[in-house]
C-alpha atoms as an extended CHARMM CRD file, in Angstrom:
* protein
*
       221  EXT
         1         1  UNK       CA            -22.6300000000       16.2840000000       -1.3750000000  PROA      1               0.0000000000
         2         2  UNK       CA            -19.6300000000       17.0030000000       -3.6320000000  PROA      2               0.0000000000
         3         3  UNK       CA            -19.1280000000       20.2160000000       -5.5780000000  PROA      3               0.0000000000
         4         4  UNK       CA            -16.0970000000       20.8920000000       -7.7620000000  PROA      4               0.0000000000
         5         5  UNK       CA            -15.7770000000       24.3690000000       -9.2690000000  PROA      5               0.0000000000
         6         6  UNK       CA            -13.3400000000       25.4410000000      -12.0010000000  PROA      6               0.0000000000
         7         7  UNK       CA            -10.9080000000       22.6280000000      -11.2130000000  PROA      7               0.0000000000
         8         8  UNK       CA             -7.6340000000       22.6290000000      -13.1250000000  PROA      8               0.0000000000
         9         9  UNK       CA             -4.7830000000       20.1890000000      -12.5990000000  PROA      9               0.0000000000
        10        10  UNK       CA             -1.4600000000       20.7830000000      -14.3250000000  PROA      10              0.0000000000
        11        11  UNK       CA              1.6030000000       18.5740000000      -14.0340000000  PROA      11              0.0000000000
        12        12  UNK       CA              4.9080000000       20.2580000000      -14.8440000000  PROA      12              0.0000000000
        13        13  UNK       CA              8.4210000000       19.0250000000      -15.4700000000  PROA      13              0.0000000000
        14        14  UNK       CA             11.4250000000       21.0330000000      -16.5840000000  PROA      14              0.0000000000
        15        15  UNK       CA             10.3790000000       20.6990000000      -20.2270000000  PROA      15              0.0000000000
        16        16  UNK       CA              6.7560000000       19.5410000000      -20.3410000000  PROA      16              0.0000000000
        17        17  UNK       CA              3.4430000000       20.8690000000      -19.0580000000  PROA      17              0.0000000000
        18        18  UNK       CA              0.4720000000       18.5030000000      -19.0360000000  PROA      18              0.0000000000
        19        19  UNK       CA             -3.0570000000       19.5850000000      -18.1990000000  PROA      19              0.0000000000
        20        20  UNK       CA             -4.8070000000       16.5890000000      -16.6220000000  PROA      20              0.0000000000
        21        21  UNK       CA             -8.0590000000       18.4630000000      -15.8430000000  PROA      21              0.0000000000
        22        22  UNK       CA             -9.3480000000       21.6540000000      -17.4300000000  PROA      22              0.0000000000
        23        23  UNK       CA            -12.0110000000       24.0180000000      -16.0380000000  PROA      23              0.0000000000
        24        24  UNK       CA            -14.0070000000       21.2090000000      -14.4840000000  PROA      24              0.0000000000
        25        25  UNK       CA            -17.3740000000       21.8320000000      -12.8330000000  PROA      25              0.0000000000
        26        26  UNK       CA            -19.1100000000       18.8420000000      -11.2850000000  PROA      26              0.0000000000
        27        27  UNK       CA            -21.7560000000       18.3110000000       -8.6240000000  PROA      27              0.0000000000
        28        28  UNK       CA            -22.6680000000       14.9850000000       -7.0480000000  PROA      28              0.0000000000
        29        29  UNK       CA            -25.9350000000       14.8700000000       -5.1280000000  PROA      29              0.0000000000
        30        30  UNK       CA            -26.3880000000       13.2480000000       -1.7400000000  PROA      30              0.0000000000
        31        31  UNK       CA            -27.2810000000        9.5750000000       -2.1510000000  PROA      31              0.0000000000
        32        32  UNK       CA            -26.3760000000        9.5310000000       -5.8450000000  PROA      32              0.0000000000
        33        33  UNK       CA            -24.4870000000        6.7010000000       -7.5440000000  PROA      33              0.0000000000
        34        34  UNK       CA            -22.4080000000        8.4360000000      -10.2260000000  PROA      34              0.0000000000
        35        35  UNK       CA            -20.1480000000        6.7250000000      -12.7470000000  PROA      35              0.0000000000
        36        36  UNK       CA            -17.2530000000        8.4080000000      -14.5480000000  PROA      36              0.0000000000
        37        37  UNK       CA            -16.1480000000        7.1330000000      -17.9480000000  PROA      37              0.0000000000
        38        38  UNK       CA            -13.5610000000        8.0080000000      -20.5590000000  PROA      38              0.0000000000
        39        39  UNK       CA            -10.4990000000        6.6060000000      -22.3530000000  PROA      39              0.0000000000
        40        40  UNK       CA             -7.2870000000        5.8230000000      -20.5000000000  PROA      40              0.0000000000
        41        41  UNK       CA             -5.3280000000        8.9640000000      -19.6700000000  PROA      41              0.0000000000
        42        42  UNK       CA             -8.3280000000       11.3020000000      -19.8260000000  PROA      42              0.0000000000
        43        43  UNK       CA             -8.0550000000       12.3650000000      -16.1780000000  PROA      43              0.0000000000
        44        44  UNK       CA            -10.5600000000       10.0450000000      -14.4760000000  PROA      44              0.0000000000
        45        45  UNK       CA             -8.2530000000        8.8170000000      -11.7150000000  PROA      45              0.0000000000
        46        46  UNK       CA             -6.8160000000       12.3040000000      -11.2410000000  PROA      46              0.0000000000
        47        47  UNK       CA            -10.3580000000       13.5650000000      -10.7420000000  PROA      47              0.0000000000
        48        48  UNK       CA            -11.1160000000       10.8490000000       -8.1860000000  PROA      48              0.0000000000
        49        49  UNK       CA             -7.8920000000       11.5950000000       -6.2830000000  PROA      49              0.0000000000
        50        50  UNK       CA             -8.7590000000       15.2860000000       -6.1490000000  PROA      50              0.0000000000
        51        51  UNK       CA            -12.3280000000       14.5140000000       -5.1280000000  PROA      51              0.0000000000
        52        52  UNK       CA            -10.9350000000       12.2780000000       -2.3780000000  PROA      52              0.0000000000
        53        53  UNK       CA             -8.4590000000       14.9250000000       -1.1650000000  PROA      53              0.0000000000
        54        54  UNK       CA             -5.5440000000       12.6450000000       -2.0280000000  PROA      54              0.0000000000
        55        55  UNK       CA             -4.2780000000       15.2350000000       -4.5120000000  PROA      55              0.0000000000
        56        56  UNK       CA             -4.6900000000       18.9940000000       -4.7540000000  PROA      56              0.0000000000
        57        57  UNK       CA             -5.8720000000       20.9160000000       -7.8130000000  PROA      57              0.0000000000
        58        58  UNK       CA             -3.7190000000       23.5980000000       -9.4220000000  PROA      58              0.0000000000
        59        59  UNK       CA             -6.7370000000       25.8910000000       -9.1080000000  PROA      59              0.0000000000
        60        60  UNK       CA            -10.4130000000       25.6930000000       -8.2520000000  PROA      60              0.0000000000
        61        61  UNK       CA            -12.4690000000       24.8180000000       -5.1850000000  PROA      61              0.0000000000
        62        62  UNK       CA            -13.6970000000       21.5480000000       -3.6470000000  PROA      62              0.0000000000
        63        63  UNK       CA            -16.7190000000       21.3870000000       -1.3560000000  PROA      63              0.0000000000
        64        64  UNK       CA            -17.5090000000       18.0670000000        0.3150000000  PROA      64              0.0000000000
        65        65  UNK       CA            -20.4360000000       17.3750000000        2.6330000000  PROA      65              0.0000000000
        66        66  UNK       CA            -21.0370000000       21.1020000000        2.9580000000  PROA      66              0.0000000000
        67        67  UNK       CA            -17.4410000000       22.0030000000        3.7950000000  PROA      67              0.0000000000
        68        68  UNK       CA            -15.0920000000       24.0350000000        1.6580000000  PROA      68              0.0000000000
        69        69  UNK       CA            -11.7960000000       22.1390000000        1.7890000000  PROA      69              0.0000000000
        70        70  UNK       CA             -9.7570000000       25.0850000000        0.5000000000  PROA      70              0.0000000000
        71        71  UNK       CA             -7.0600000000       26.0070000000        2.9760000000  PROA      71              0.0000000000
        72        72  UNK       CA             -7.4750000000       22.9350000000        5.1670000000  PROA      72              0.0000000000
        73        73  UNK       CA             -4.2640000000       22.0560000000        6.9720000000  PROA      73              0.0000000000
        74        74  UNK       CA             -2.8180000000       18.5870000000        6.4450000000  PROA      74              0.0000000000
        75        75  UNK       CA             -3.9740000000       17.1600000000        9.8000000000  PROA      75              0.0000000000
        76        76  UNK       CA             -7.4450000000       18.6350000000        9.4510000000  PROA      76              0.0000000000
        77        77  UNK       CA             -7.7570000000       17.3010000000        5.9050000000  PROA      77              0.0000000000
        78        78  UNK       CA             -6.5440000000       13.8400000000        6.9240000000  PROA      78              0.0000000000
        79        79  UNK       CA             -9.1090000000       13.6660000000        9.7180000000  PROA      79              0.0000000000
        80        80  UNK       CA            -11.9140000000       14.9300000000        7.4780000000  PROA      80              0.0000000000
        81        81  UNK       CA            -10.9640000000       12.4090000000        4.7800000000  PROA      81              0.0000000000
        82        82  UNK       CA            -10.8590000000        9.5600000000        7.3060000000  PROA      82              0.0000000000
        83        83  UNK       CA            -14.2980000000       10.3920000000        8.7270000000  PROA      83              0.0000000000
        84        84  UNK       CA            -16.1240000000       11.3270000000        5.5190000000  PROA      84              0.0000000000
        85        85  UNK       CA            -14.6690000000        9.2730000000        2.6620000000  PROA      85              0.0000000000
        86        86  UNK       CA            -14.1760000000        5.5810000000        1.9460000000  PROA      86              0.0000000000
        87        87  UNK       CA            -11.8840000000        4.3920000000       -0.8500000000  PROA      87              0.0000000000
        88        88  UNK       CA            -12.0110000000        1.2670000000       -3.0430000000  PROA      88              0.0000000000
        89        89  UNK       CA             -9.1550000000        0.6160000000       -5.4900000000  PROA      89              0.0000000000
        90        90  UNK       CA             -8.7620000000       -1.6710000000       -8.4800000000  PROA      90              0.0000000000
        91        91  UNK       CA             -5.7250000000       -3.3770000000       -6.9380000000  PROA      91              0.0000000000
        92        92  UNK       CA             -7.3450000000       -3.8100000000       -3.5050000000  PROA      92              0.0000000000
        93        93  UNK       CA             -4.3040000000       -2.4200000000       -1.5930000000  PROA      93              0.0000000000
        94        94  UNK       CA             -4.6520000000       -4.8980000000        1.2500000000  PROA      94              0.0000000000
        95        95  UNK       CA             -1.7010000000       -5.2490000000        3.6200000000  PROA      95              0.0000000000
        96        96  UNK       CA             -0.2810000000       -8.7450000000        2.9990000000  PROA      96              0.0000000000
        97        97  UNK       CA              1.0870000000       -9.2340000000        6.5240000000  PROA      97              0.0000000000
        98        98  UNK       CA             -2.2830000000       -8.5370000000        8.1940000000  PROA      98              0.0000000000
        99        99  UNK       CA             -5.2190000000      -10.9020000000        8.2970000000  PROA      99              0.0000000000
       100       100  UNK       CA             -8.6230000000       -9.9030000000        6.9420000000  PROA      100             0.0000000000
       101       101  UNK       CA             -9.9640000000       -8.5970000000       10.2470000000  PROA      101             0.0000000000
       102       102  UNK       CA             -6.8890000000       -6.4570000000       10.9040000000  PROA      102             0.0000000000
       103       103  UNK       CA             -6.9320000000       -5.0920000000        7.3340000000  PROA      103             0.0000000000
       104       104  UNK       CA            -10.4660000000       -3.8520000000        7.8610000000  PROA      104             0.0000000000
       105       105  UNK       CA             -9.6180000000       -2.1320000000       11.1620000000  PROA      105             0.0000000000
       106       106  UNK       CA             -6.8140000000       -0.0380000000        9.6070000000  PROA      106             0.0000000000
       107       107  UNK       CA             -8.8740000000        3.1630000000        8.9510000000  PROA      107             0.0000000000
       108       108  UNK       CA            -10.0360000000        3.1590000000       12.5760000000  PROA      108             0.0000000000
       109       109  UNK       CA             -6.4370000000        3.1810000000       13.8260000000  PROA      109             0.0000000000
       110       110  UNK       CA             -6.0720000000        6.7070000000       12.4300000000  PROA      110             0.0000000000
       111       111  UNK       CA             -9.3470000000        8.0550000000       13.8000000000  PROA      111             0.0000000000
       112       112  UNK       CA             -8.5810000000       10.4810000000       16.5970000000  PROA      112             0.0000000000
       113       113  UNK       CA            -10.6610000000       10.0340000000       19.7150000000  PROA      113             0.0000000000
       114       114  UNK       CA            -12.2450000000        6.8060000000       18.4790000000  PROA      114             0.0000000000
       115       115  UNK       CA            -14.0640000000        4.9060000000       21.2260000000  PROA      115             0.0000000000
       116       116  UNK       CA            -15.4570000000        1.4210000000       20.9860000000  PROA      116             0.0000000000
       117       117  UNK       CA            -14.3470000000       -1.9380000000       19.6830000000  PROA      117             0.0000000000
       118       118  UNK       CA            -12.4780000000       -1.6930000000       16.3870000000  PROA      118             0.0000000000
       119       119  UNK       CA            -12.7110000000       -5.4570000000       15.9350000000  PROA      119             0.0000000000
       120       120  UNK       CA            -16.4770000000       -5.4470000000       16.4750000000  PROA      120             0.0000000000
       121       121  UNK       CA            -16.9990000000       -2.7830000000       13.8230000000  PROA      121             0.0000000000
       122       122  UNK       CA            -14.7010000000       -4.6870000000       11.4680000000  PROA      122             0.0000000000
       123       123  UNK       CA            -16.6840000000       -7.8940000000       12.0510000000  PROA      123             0.0000000000
       124       124  UNK       CA            -19.9420000000       -6.1090000000       11.2400000000  PROA      124             0.0000000000
       125       125  UNK       CA            -18.4260000000       -4.6610000000        8.0510000000  PROA      125             0.0000000000
       126       126  UNK       CA            -17.2300000000       -8.1110000000        7.0000000000  PROA      126             0.0000000000
       127       127  UNK       CA            -20.6600000000       -9.5690000000        7.6980000000  PROA      127             0.0000000000
       128       128  UNK       CA            -22.1240000000       -6.8970000000        5.4440000000  PROA      128             0.0000000000
       129       129  UNK       CA            -20.0030000000       -8.0900000000        2.5130000000  PROA      129             0.0000000000
       130       130  UNK       CA            -20.4410000000      -11.8030000000        3.3030000000  PROA      130             0.0000000000
       131       131  UNK       CA            -16.9450000000      -12.5480000000        4.5490000000  PROA      131             0.0000000000
       132       132  UNK       CA            -17.2970000000      -13.0760000000        8.2810000000  PROA      132             0.0000000000
       133       133  UNK       CA            -15.9950000000      -16.6540000000        7.7830000000  PROA      133             0.0000000000
       134       134  UNK       CA            -12.6840000000      -15.3560000000        6.3730000000  PROA      134             0.0000000000
       135       135  UNK       CA            -11.6150000000      -13.0220000000        9.1950000000  PROA      135             0.0000000000
       136       136  UNK       CA             -8.4760000000      -14.9700000000       10.1090000000  PROA      136             0.0000000000
       137       137  UNK       CA             -7.3120000000      -15.4970000000        6.5170000000  PROA      137             0.0000000000
       138       138  UNK       CA             -4.5560000000      -13.4600000000        4.8670000000  PROA      138             0.0000000000
       139       139  UNK       CA             -4.8520000000      -11.6590000000        1.5120000000  PROA      139             0.0000000000
       140       140  UNK       CA             -2.7990000000      -14.3460000000       -0.2590000000  PROA      140             0.0000000000
       141       141  UNK       CA             -5.4820000000      -16.8820000000        0.7100000000  PROA      141             0.0000000000
       142       142  UNK       CA             -8.3250000000      -14.9390000000       -0.9350000000  PROA      142             0.0000000000
       143       143  UNK       CA             -9.7210000000      -14.8720000000       -4.4540000000  PROA      143             0.0000000000
       144       144  UNK       CA             -9.8480000000      -11.5510000000       -6.2840000000  PROA      144             0.0000000000
       145       145  UNK       CA            -13.5310000000      -11.1430000000       -5.5180000000  PROA      145             0.0000000000
       146       146  UNK       CA            -12.9820000000      -11.9040000000       -1.8370000000  PROA      146             0.0000000000
       147       147  UNK       CA            -10.0850000000       -9.4320000000       -1.6760000000  PROA      147             0.0000000000
       148       148  UNK       CA            -12.2810000000       -6.7070000000       -3.1600000000  PROA      148             0.0000000000
       149       149  UNK       CA            -15.0310000000       -7.4580000000       -0.6620000000  PROA      149             0.0000000000
       150       150  UNK       CA            -12.4790000000       -7.0410000000        2.1360000000  PROA      150             0.0000000000
       151       151  UNK       CA            -11.4960000000       -3.7170000000        0.5630000000  PROA      151             0.0000000000
       152       152  UNK       CA            -15.1570000000       -2.6600000000        0.5650000000  PROA      152             0.0000000000
       153       153  UNK       CA            -15.4910000000       -3.6430000000        4.2260000000  PROA      153             0.0000000000
       154       154  UNK       CA            -12.4310000000       -1.5250000000        4.9770000000  PROA      154             0.0000000000
       155       155  UNK       CA            -13.9860000000        1.3760000000        3.0690000000  PROA      155             0.0000000000
       156       156  UNK       CA            -17.2380000000        1.2810000000        5.0610000000  PROA      156             0.0000000000
       157       157  UNK       CA            -15.9560000000        0.3410000000        8.5290000000  PROA      157             0.0000000000
       158       158  UNK       CA            -15.7810000000        3.9900000000        9.5910000000  PROA      158             0.0000000000
       159       159  UNK       CA            -19.2960000000        4.7140000000        8.2720000000  PROA      159             0.0000000000
       160       160  UNK       CA            -18.3010000000        7.2860000000        5.6170000000  PROA      160             0.0000000000
       161       161  UNK       CA            -20.9400000000        9.3190000000        3.8150000000  PROA      161             0.0000000000
       162       162  UNK       CA            -19.1280000000        9.0060000000        0.4830000000  PROA      162             0.0000000000
       163       163  UNK       CA            -17.4520000000        6.0500000000       -1.2480000000  PROA      163             0.0000000000
       164       164  UNK       CA            -14.9870000000        6.6590000000       -4.0820000000  PROA      164             0.0000000000
       165       165  UNK       CA            -14.3040000000        3.5700000000       -6.2080000000  PROA      165             0.0000000000
       166       166  UNK       CA            -11.5770000000        3.4910000000       -8.8690000000  PROA      166             0.0000000000
       167       167  UNK       CA            -12.2790000000        0.6100000000      -11.2860000000  PROA      167             0.0000000000
       168       168  UNK       CA            -13.5320000000       -1.6420000000       -8.4560000000  PROA      168             0.0000000000
       169       169  UNK       CA            -14.2440000000       -4.5060000000      -10.8790000000  PROA      169             0.0000000000
       170       170  UNK       CA            -11.2460000000       -3.9500000000      -13.1410000000  PROA      170             0.0000000000
       171       171  UNK       CA             -9.3650000000       -7.0720000000      -11.9760000000  PROA      171             0.0000000000
       172       172  UNK       CA            -12.3890000000       -9.3600000000      -11.6520000000  PROA      172             0.0000000000
       173       173  UNK       CA            -14.2800000000      -11.7480000000      -13.9130000000  PROA      173             0.0000000000
       174       174  UNK       CA            -17.9060000000      -11.1390000000      -14.8240000000  PROA      174             0.0000000000
       175       175  UNK       CA            -19.3660000000      -13.2270000000      -11.9860000000  PROA      175             0.0000000000
       176       176  UNK       CA            -17.2490000000      -11.5440000000       -9.3130000000  PROA      176             0.0000000000
       177       177  UNK       CA            -17.9020000000       -8.1420000000      -10.8900000000  PROA      177             0.0000000000
       178       178  UNK       CA            -21.6530000000       -8.6960000000      -10.6050000000  PROA      178             0.0000000000
       179       179  UNK       CA            -21.2560000000       -9.5600000000       -6.9090000000  PROA      179             0.0000000000
       180       180  UNK       CA            -19.2180000000       -6.4160000000       -6.2340000000  PROA      180             0.0000000000
       181       181  UNK       CA            -21.7180000000       -4.2290000000       -8.1080000000  PROA      181             0.0000000000
       182       182  UNK       CA            -24.5620000000       -5.7750000000       -6.0840000000  PROA      182             0.0000000000
       183       183  UNK       CA            -22.7730000000       -4.8170000000       -2.8540000000  PROA      183             0.0000000000
       184       184  UNK       CA            -22.1950000000       -1.2620000000       -4.0930000000  PROA      184             0.0000000000
       185       185  UNK       CA            -25.8710000000       -0.9050000000       -5.0480000000  PROA      185             0.0000000000
       186       186  UNK       CA            -26.8670000000       -2.1680000000       -1.6090000000  PROA      186             0.0000000000
       187       187  UNK       CA            -24.6110000000        0.3850000000        0.0880000000  PROA      187             0.0000000000
       188       188  UNK       CA            -26.1350000000        3.0960000000       -2.0850000000  PROA      188             0.0000000000
       189       189  UNK       CA            -29.8280000000        2.1720000000       -1.9020000000  PROA      189             0.0000000000
       190       190  UNK       CA            -30.0800000000        0.6770000000        1.5800000000  PROA      190             0.0000000000
       191       191  UNK       CA            -27.5140000000        2.8280000000        3.4230000000  PROA      191             0.0000000000
       192       192  UNK       CA            -27.9360000000        5.9900000000        1.3770000000  PROA      192             0.0000000000
       193       193  UNK       CA            -24.2090000000        6.3500000000        0.7540000000  PROA      193             0.0000000000
       194       194  UNK       CA            -23.0840000000        8.5750000000       -2.0860000000  PROA      194             0.0000000000
       195       195  UNK       CA            -20.8910000000        6.6120000000       -4.5120000000  PROA      195             0.0000000000
       196       196  UNK       CA            -18.6260000000        7.8690000000       -7.2950000000  PROA      196             0.0000000000
       197       197  UNK       CA            -17.1920000000        5.0950000000       -9.4660000000  PROA      197             0.0000000000
       198       198  UNK       CA            -14.6210000000        5.2810000000      -12.2480000000  PROA      198             0.0000000000
       199       199  UNK       CA            -15.2000000000        2.5040000000      -14.7860000000  PROA      199             0.0000000000
       200       200  UNK       CA            -14.5050000000        1.4410000000      -18.3560000000  PROA      200             0.0000000000
       201       201  UNK       CA            -17.4910000000       -0.9020000000      -18.3240000000  PROA      201             0.0000000000
       202       202  UNK       CA            -20.5190000000        0.5740000000      -20.0670000000  PROA      202             0.0000000000
       203       203  UNK       CA            -22.9030000000       -2.0430000000      -18.6720000000  PROA      203             0.0000000000
       204       204  UNK       CA            -21.8510000000       -1.2450000000      -15.1010000000  PROA      204             0.0000000000
       205       205  UNK       CA            -22.1180000000        2.4830000000      -15.7630000000  PROA      205             0.0000000000
       206       206  UNK       CA            -25.6360000000        1.9670000000      -17.1260000000  PROA      206             0.0000000000
       207       207  UNK       CA            -26.6590000000        0.5420000000      -13.7380000000  PROA      207             0.0000000000
       208       208  UNK       CA            -25.8390000000        3.8070000000      -11.9440000000  PROA      208             0.0000000000
       209       209  UNK       CA            -27.9700000000        6.9200000000      -11.5580000000  PROA      209             0.0000000000
       210       210  UNK       CA            -25.8780000000        9.0540000000      -13.8930000000  PROA      210             0.0000000000
       211       211  UNK       CA            -22.7650000000        8.8250000000      -16.0500000000  PROA      211             0.0000000000
       212       212  UNK       CA            -20.2980000000       11.6410000000      -16.7350000000  PROA      212             0.0000000000
       213       213  UNK       CA            -17.8640000000       11.2850000000      -19.6440000000  PROA      213             0.0000000000
       214       214  UNK       CA            -14.3680000000       12.7780000000      -19.9140000000  PROA      214             0.0000000000
       215       215  UNK       CA            -11.9740000000       13.2730000000      -22.7960000000  PROA      215             0.0000000000
       216       216  UNK       CA             -8.5090000000       14.8680000000      -22.6050000000  PROA      216             0.0000000000
       217       217  UNK       CA             -9.1360000000       16.2540000000      -19.1440000000  PROA      217             0.0000000000
       218       218  UNK       CA            -12.4560000000       17.8730000000      -20.0100000000  PROA      218             0.0000000000
       219       219  UNK       CA            -16.0080000000       16.9140000000      -19.2310000000  PROA      219             0.0000000000
       220       220  UNK       CA            -17.9020000000       16.2230000000      -22.4540000000  PROA      220             0.0000000000
       221       221  UNK       CA            -21.4190000000       15.7220000000      -21.0490000000  PROA      221             0.0000000000
């Protein structure tokens, strides 16, 4: 489902060169729930951004859902990303001026040629995460766990094959974290979605199919 080959990512300033990722090879199978672990600054989030086509590698190739993304133009890449990938972030990234229902519809607003009821799909996504009773609320009226469930609904509303989650439980207590992990496992096992999750939590990583460790921009297992 995802294949990264010889990925390097180098950040340069006038005086400093930093290699965030070095000669990375990684394959994620269809329907797999993969966790990525490593100390802060080891390149985990950089990897997820590259995997999600939010950042470009300095060298190497990225194949997603059978397509080589090398050379994709910006509009083509944006459309492919919108249709194929769903994103969940540690800080939720909900729009404070929109209610829950409208937050969930946002990815559909950018889907070219979309037909159907955006609100109906958003309602179904919110039902899936147990928040259909909060559709008219605003982000400031939600708990952290509720906000993350809205973010998950937003990630799945467009029916992506792949979900990329960057520390999805990082701002939550243990009870809320367990609820979020249960939803992710349901999306993986029942829907067959491929999930890649960055985490610092060893117990959460142990629940997934496979864990890959990173250190100083290199894969160590």
